[in-house]
Coordinates of C-alpha atoms and ligand atoms in Angstrom, one line a residue:
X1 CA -18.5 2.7 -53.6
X2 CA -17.3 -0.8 -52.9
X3 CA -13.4 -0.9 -53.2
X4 CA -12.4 -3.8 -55.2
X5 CA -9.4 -3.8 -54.2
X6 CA -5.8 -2.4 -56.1
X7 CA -5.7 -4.7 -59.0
X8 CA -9.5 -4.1 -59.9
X9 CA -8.8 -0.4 -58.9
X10 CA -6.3 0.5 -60.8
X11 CA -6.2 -2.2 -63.5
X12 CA -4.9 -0.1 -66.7
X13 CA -1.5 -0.1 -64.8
X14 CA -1.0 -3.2 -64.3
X15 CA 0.2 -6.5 -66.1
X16 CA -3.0 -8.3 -65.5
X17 CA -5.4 -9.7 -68.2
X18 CA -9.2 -11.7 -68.4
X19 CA -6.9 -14.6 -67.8
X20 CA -6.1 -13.6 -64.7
X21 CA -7.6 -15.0 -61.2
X22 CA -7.6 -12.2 -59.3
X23 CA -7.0 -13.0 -55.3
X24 CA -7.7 -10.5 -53.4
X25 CA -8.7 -9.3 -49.6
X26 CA -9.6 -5.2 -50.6
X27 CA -6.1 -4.6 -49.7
X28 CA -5.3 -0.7 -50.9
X29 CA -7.2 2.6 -50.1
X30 CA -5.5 2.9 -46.7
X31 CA -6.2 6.7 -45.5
X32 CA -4.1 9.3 -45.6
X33 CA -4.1 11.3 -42.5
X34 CA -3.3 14.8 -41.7
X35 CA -0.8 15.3 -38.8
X36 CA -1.7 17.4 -36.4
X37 CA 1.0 17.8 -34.1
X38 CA 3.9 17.2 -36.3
X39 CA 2.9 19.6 -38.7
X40 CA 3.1 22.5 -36.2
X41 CA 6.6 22.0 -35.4
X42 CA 7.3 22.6 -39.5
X43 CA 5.2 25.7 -39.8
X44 CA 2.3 26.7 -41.3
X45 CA 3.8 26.5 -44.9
X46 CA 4.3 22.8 -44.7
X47 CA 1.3 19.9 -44.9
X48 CA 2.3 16.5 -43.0
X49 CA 0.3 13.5 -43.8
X50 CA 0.5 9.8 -43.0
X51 CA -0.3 7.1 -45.5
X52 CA -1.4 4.5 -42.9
X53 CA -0.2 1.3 -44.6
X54 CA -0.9 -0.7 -41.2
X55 CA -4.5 -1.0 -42.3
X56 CA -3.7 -3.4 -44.9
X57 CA -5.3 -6.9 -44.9
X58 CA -2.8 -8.4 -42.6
X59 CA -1.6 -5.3 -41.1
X60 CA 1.1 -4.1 -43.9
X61 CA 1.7 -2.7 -47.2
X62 CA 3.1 -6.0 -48.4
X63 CA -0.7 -7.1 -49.3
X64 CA -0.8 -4.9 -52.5
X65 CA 2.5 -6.6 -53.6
X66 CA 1.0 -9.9 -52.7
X67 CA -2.7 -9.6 -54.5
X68 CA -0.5 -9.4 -57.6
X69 CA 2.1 -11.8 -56.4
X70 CA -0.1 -14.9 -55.8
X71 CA -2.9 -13.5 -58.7
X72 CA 0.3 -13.8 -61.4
X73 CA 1.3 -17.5 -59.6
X74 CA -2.3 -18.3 -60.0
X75 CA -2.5 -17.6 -63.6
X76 CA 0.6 -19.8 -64.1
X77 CA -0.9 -22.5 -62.2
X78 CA 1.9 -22.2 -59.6
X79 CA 1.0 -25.1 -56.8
X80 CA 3.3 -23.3 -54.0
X81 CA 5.0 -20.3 -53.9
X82 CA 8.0 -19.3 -50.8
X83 CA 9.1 -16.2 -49.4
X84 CA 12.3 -15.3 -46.7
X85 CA 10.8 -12.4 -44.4
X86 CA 11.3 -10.6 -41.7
X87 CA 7.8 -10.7 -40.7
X88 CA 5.4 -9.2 -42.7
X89 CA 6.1 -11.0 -46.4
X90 CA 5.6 -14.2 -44.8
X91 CA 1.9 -12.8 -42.9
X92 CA 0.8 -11.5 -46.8
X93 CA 2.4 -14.4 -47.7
X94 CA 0.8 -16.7 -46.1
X95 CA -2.6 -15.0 -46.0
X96 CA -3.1 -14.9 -50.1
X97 CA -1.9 -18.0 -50.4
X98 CA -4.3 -19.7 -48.2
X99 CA -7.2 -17.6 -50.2
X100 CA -5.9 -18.9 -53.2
X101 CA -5.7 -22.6 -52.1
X102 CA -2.0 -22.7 -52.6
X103 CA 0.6 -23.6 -50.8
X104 CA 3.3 -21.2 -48.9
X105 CA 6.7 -21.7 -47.0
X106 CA 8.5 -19.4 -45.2
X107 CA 12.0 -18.9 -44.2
X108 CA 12.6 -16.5 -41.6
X109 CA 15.6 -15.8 -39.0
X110 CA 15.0 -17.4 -35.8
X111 CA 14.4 -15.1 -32.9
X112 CA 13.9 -12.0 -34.6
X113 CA 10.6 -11.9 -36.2
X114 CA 7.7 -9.9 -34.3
X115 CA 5.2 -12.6 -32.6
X116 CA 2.1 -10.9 -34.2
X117 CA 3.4 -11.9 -37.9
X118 CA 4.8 -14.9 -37.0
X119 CA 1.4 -16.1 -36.0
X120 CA -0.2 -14.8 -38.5
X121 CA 2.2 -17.0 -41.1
X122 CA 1.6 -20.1 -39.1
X123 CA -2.8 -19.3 -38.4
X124 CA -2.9 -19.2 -42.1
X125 CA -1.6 -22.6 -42.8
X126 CA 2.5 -21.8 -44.2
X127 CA 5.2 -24.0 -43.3
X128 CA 7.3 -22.1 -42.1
X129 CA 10.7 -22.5 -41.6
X130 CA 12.9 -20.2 -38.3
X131 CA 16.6 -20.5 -40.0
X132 CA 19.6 -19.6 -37.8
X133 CA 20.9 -16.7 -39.7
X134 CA 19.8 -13.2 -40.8
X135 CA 17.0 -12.1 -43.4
X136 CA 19.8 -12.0 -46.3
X137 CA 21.0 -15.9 -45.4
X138 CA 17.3 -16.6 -45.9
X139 CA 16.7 -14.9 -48.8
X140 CA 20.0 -16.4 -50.5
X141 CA 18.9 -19.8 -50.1
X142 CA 15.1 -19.0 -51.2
X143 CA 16.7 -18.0 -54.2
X144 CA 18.5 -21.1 -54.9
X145 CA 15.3 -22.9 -53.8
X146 CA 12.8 -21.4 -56.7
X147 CA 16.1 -21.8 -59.4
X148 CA 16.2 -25.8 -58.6
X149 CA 12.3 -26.4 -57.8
X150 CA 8.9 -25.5 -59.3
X151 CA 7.8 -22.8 -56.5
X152 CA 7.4 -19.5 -56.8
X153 CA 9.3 -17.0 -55.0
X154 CA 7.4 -13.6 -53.9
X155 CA 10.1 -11.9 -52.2
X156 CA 10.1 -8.6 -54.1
X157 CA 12.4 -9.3 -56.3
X158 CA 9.5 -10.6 -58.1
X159 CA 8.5 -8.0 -60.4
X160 CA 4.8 -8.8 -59.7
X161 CA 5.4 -7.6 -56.2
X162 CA 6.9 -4.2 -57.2
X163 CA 3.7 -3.4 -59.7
X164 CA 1.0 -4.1 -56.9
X165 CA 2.8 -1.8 -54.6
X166 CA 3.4 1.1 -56.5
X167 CA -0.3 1.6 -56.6
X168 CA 0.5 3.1 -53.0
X169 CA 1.5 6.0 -54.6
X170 CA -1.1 6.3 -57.0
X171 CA -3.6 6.4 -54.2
X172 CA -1.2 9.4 -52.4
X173 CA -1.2 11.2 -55.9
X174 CA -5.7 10.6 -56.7
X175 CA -6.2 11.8 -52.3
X176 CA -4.1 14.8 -53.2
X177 CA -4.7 15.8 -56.4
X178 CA -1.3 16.3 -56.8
X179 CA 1.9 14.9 -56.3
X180 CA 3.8 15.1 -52.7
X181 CA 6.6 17.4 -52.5
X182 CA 8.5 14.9 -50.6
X183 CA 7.8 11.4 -49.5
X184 CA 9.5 10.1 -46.4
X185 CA 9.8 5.7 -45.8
X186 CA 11.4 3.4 -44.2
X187 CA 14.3 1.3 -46.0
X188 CA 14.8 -2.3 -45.8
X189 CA 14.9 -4.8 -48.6
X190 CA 14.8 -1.3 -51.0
X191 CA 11.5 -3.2 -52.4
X192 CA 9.1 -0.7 -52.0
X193 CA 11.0 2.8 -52.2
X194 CA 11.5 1.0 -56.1
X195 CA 7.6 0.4 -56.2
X196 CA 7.0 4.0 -55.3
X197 CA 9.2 5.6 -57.5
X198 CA 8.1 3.3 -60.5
X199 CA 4.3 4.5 -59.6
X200 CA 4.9 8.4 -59.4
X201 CA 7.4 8.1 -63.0
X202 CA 4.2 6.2 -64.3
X203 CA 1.6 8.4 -63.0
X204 CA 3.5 11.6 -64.4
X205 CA 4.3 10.2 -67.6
X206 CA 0.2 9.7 -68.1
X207 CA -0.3 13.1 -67.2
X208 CA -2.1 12.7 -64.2
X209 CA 0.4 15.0 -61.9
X210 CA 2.3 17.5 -62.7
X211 CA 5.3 17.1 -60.9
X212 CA 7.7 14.4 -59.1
X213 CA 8.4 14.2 -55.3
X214 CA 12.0 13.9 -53.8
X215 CA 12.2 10.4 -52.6
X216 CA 13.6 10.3 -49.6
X217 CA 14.3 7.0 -47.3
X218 CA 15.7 6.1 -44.2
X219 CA 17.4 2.7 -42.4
X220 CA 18.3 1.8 -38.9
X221 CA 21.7 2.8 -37.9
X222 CA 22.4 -0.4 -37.4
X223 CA 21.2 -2.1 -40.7
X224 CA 22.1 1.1 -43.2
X225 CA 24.0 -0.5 -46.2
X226 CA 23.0 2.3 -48.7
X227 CA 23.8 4.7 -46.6
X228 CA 27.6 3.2 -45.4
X229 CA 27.9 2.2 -49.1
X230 CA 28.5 -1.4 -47.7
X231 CA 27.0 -4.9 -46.8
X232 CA 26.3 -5.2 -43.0
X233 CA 27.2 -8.3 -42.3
X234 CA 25.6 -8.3 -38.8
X235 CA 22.3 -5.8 -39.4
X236 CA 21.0 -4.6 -35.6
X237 CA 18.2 -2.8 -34.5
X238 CA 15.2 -3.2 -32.9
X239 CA 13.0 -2.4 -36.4
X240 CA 13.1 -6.0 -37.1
X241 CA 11.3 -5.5 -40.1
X242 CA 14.4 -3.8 -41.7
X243 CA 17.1 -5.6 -40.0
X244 CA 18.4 -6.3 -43.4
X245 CA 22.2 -6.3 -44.5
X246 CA 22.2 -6.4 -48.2
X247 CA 19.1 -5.1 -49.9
X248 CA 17.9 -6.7 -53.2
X249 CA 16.9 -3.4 -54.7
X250 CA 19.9 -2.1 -53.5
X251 CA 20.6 -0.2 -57.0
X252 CA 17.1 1.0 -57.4
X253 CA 16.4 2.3 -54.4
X254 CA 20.2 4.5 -54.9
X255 CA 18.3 5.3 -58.2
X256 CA 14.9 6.5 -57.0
X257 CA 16.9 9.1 -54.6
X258 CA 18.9 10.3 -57.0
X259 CA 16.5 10.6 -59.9
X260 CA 14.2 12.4 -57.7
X261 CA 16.7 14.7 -56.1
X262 CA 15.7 12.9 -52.6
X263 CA 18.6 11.1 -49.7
X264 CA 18.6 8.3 -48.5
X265 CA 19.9 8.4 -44.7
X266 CA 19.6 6.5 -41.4
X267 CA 18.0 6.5 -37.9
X268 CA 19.2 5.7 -34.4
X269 CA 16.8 2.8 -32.7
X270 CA 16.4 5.6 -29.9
X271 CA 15.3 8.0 -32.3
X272 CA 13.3 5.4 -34.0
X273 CA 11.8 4.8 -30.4
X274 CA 11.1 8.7 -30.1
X275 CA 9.2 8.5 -32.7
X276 CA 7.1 5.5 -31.9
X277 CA 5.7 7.0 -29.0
X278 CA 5.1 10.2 -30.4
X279 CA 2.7 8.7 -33.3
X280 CA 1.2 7.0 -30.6
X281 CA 0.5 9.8 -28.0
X282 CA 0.5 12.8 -30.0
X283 CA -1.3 11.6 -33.5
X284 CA -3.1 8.2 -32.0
X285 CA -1.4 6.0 -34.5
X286 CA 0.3 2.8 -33.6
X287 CA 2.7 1.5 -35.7
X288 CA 5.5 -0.8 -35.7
X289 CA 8.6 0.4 -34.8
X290 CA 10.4 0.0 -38.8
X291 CA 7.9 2.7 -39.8
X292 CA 8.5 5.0 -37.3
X293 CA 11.7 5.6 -39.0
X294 CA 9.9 7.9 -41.5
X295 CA 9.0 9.7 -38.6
X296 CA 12.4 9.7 -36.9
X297 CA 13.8 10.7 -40.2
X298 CA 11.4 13.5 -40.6
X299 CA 12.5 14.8 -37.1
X300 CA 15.8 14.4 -37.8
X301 CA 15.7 16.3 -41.3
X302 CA 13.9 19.4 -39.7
X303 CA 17.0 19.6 -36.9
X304 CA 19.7 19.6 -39.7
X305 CA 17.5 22.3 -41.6
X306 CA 16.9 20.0 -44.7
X307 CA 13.9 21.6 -45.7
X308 CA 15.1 25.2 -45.4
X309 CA 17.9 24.0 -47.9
X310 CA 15.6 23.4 -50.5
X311 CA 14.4 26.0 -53.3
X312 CA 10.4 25.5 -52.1
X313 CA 9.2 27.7 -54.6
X314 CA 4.9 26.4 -53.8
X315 CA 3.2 28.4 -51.0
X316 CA 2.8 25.2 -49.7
X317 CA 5.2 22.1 -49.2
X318 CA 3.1 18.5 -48.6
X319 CA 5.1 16.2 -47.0
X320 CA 4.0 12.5 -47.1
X321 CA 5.5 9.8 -44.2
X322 CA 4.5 6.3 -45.0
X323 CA 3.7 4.3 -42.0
X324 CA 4.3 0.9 -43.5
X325 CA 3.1 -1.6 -40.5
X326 CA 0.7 -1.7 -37.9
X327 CA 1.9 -1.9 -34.1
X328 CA 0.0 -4.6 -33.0
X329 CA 2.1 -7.0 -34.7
X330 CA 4.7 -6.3 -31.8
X331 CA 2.9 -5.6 -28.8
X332 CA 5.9 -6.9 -26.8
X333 CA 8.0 -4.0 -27.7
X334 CA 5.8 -1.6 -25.6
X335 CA 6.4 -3.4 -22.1
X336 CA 10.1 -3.2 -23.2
X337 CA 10.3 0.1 -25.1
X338 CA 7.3 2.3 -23.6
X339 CA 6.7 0.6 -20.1
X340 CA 4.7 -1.6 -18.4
X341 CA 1.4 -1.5 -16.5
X342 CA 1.5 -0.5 -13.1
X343 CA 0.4 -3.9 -10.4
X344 CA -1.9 -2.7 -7.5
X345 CA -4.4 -4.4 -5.3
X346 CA -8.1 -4.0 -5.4
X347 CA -8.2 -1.1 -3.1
X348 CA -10.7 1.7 -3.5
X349 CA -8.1 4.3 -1.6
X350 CA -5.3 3.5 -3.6
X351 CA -6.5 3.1 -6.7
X352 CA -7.5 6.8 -6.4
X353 CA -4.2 7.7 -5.1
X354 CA -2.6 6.2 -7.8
X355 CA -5.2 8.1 -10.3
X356 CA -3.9 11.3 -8.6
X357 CA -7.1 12.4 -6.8
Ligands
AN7_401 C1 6.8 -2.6 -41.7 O1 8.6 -8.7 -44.5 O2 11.4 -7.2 -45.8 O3 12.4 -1.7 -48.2 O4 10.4 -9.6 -45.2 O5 7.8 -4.9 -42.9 O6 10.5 -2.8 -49.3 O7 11.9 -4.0 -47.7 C2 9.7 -6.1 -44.6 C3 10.0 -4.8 -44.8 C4 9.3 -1.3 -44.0 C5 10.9 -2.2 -45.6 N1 8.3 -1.4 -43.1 O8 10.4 -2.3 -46.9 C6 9.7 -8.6 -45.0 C7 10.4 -7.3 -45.2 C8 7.8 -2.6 -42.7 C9 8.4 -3.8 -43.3 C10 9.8 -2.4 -44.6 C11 9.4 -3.7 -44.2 P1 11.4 -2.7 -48.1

């Protein structure tokens, strides 16, 4: 079959009509991959998988947001449409709007956005803006900008965003056959925990699984808000992708744990960097270093005995971690984090040395 992409895909669910121009780049029906070293350190009773987001359009979940982002602006004739990011809004961003012959700007905070995705904004024709303060500076005055001019704002706080991205978990749910047991993500702007959520409540709702799964999410120590029950000011951490201070879904994303039973809870960078390199080595997926912290958090939740806490009452518990972004998008992290490659001259004898032979 030739995937269409989501909003073809799964059109009955969302708030498209013959009216609307769909943009799209086949974003959606990103594989789901069984771990196969992870898995063994849970036991035989659980089922890891990976929903491997990275392989998105321009590398990120945000495309299925932004099909229906920049479709929607289409429909209304919108001439530009704006965005504050971290990174990876502003590459969607960017991207649909130069399919759709549109315009795009970007605000983003200067010096910490990964190279790969600020490229990828600026190959693809945005203006874009580097502001000197954080991703929640940015995002305040991209909201004033869309109240006092005619562009459109795709951050997710438009609703748009949140319906192309909950087809995520549709795809999780039709791979499956059945819901997860428990769905493991990254936390950043709380955008797409919501979308999630919003999918499985619609999915169960039209009968098509038969139960929920705990939603459970994690920031960077250094950028936790939900979890310290206060703005960060000052977010830190290497996962520059969620170095975010005051979520916009904020309330939703507290809603999605606690409707579904699920936690919300946080990561050190080192454990996030733990758990970088072990996708990479032990499963042979790269991914950027914000959704390693659904891997991190899965570690961490099988030390404090989270899962043997539960009432598990299936013979077998699946387990989803969504890897949100691909790794190339920050290649320099690896000659900082991992290490880099070793110099040596062109010599036969110590090359082979070196090899260990
Ligand atoms: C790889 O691009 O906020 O909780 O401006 O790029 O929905 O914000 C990115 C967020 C996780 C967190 N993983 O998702 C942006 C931006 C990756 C991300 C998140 C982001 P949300």
């Amino acid at each position: 079959m030739d995937w269409p992409g989501v909003i073809e895909y799964y059109r009955e669910f969302l708030p498209v009509s013959s009216r609307t121009p769909i943009i799209t780049l086949k974003e959606g029906n990103t594989p789901l991959i069984p771990s196969r070293y992870l898995g063994n350190l849970l036991g035989k009773r659980f089922q890891v998988y990976f929903k491997y987001e990275g392989l998105n359009p321009t590398g990120s979940f945000k495309d299925r947001g932004m099909t229906m982002a920049v479709s929607k602006a289409c429909e209304e004739k919108a001439e530009a449409i704006i965005c504050a990011s971290t990174g990876n809004t502003s590459a969607s961003a960017a991207c649909y709007a130069a399919r759709a012959g549109i315009k795009c700007f970007v605000l983003v905070p200067r010096g910490y956005i990964a190279l790969g995705k600020l490229s990828q904004a600026l190959v693809h024709g945005a203006k874009v803006l580097e502001i000197e303060g954080n991703f929640d500076v940015c995002l305040e005055m991209v909201r004033e900008i869309t109240q006092k001019y005619p562009i459109t704002l795709v951050n997710s706080l438009n609703p748009y965003r949140i319906e192309g991205q909950k087809t995520a978990s549709f795809e999780i749910c039709d791979t499956l056959g059945e819901a997860p047991d428990f769905q493991i993500m990254p936390v950043g702007n709380a955008g797409n925990i919501t979308a999630y959520w919003k999918g499985y409540k619609e999915y169960y709702a039209n009968r098509k699984i038969k139960s929920l799964p705990r939603m459970v999410g994690f920031q960077a120590e250094g950028a936790a808000p939900i979890v310290k029950k206060k703005i960060i000011a000052h977010p830190r951490t290497i996962a520059t992708a969620i170095r975010i201070g005051n979520p916009a879904s904020w309330k939703k994303a507290e809603q999605a744990r606690d409707e579904s039973g699920g936690v919300i809870d946080m990561v050190s960078d080192r454990q996030i960097i733990y758990a970088y390199k072990l996708l990479a080595q032990h499963e042979g997926i790269f991914v950027e270093p914000a959704s390693a912290a659904s891997v991190a958090g899965l570690l961490k939740l099988v030390k404090m005995g989270y899962f043997k806490t539960r009432k598990l009452n299936k013979p077998i518990t699946k387990i989803v971690c969504i890897l949100t972004g691909q790794g190339l998008k920050d290649p320099a992290l690896v000659m900082k984090a991992i290490s880099k490659p070793k110099r040596i001259s062109a010599n036969f004898r110590k090359i082979v040395n070196e090899l260990g032979y």
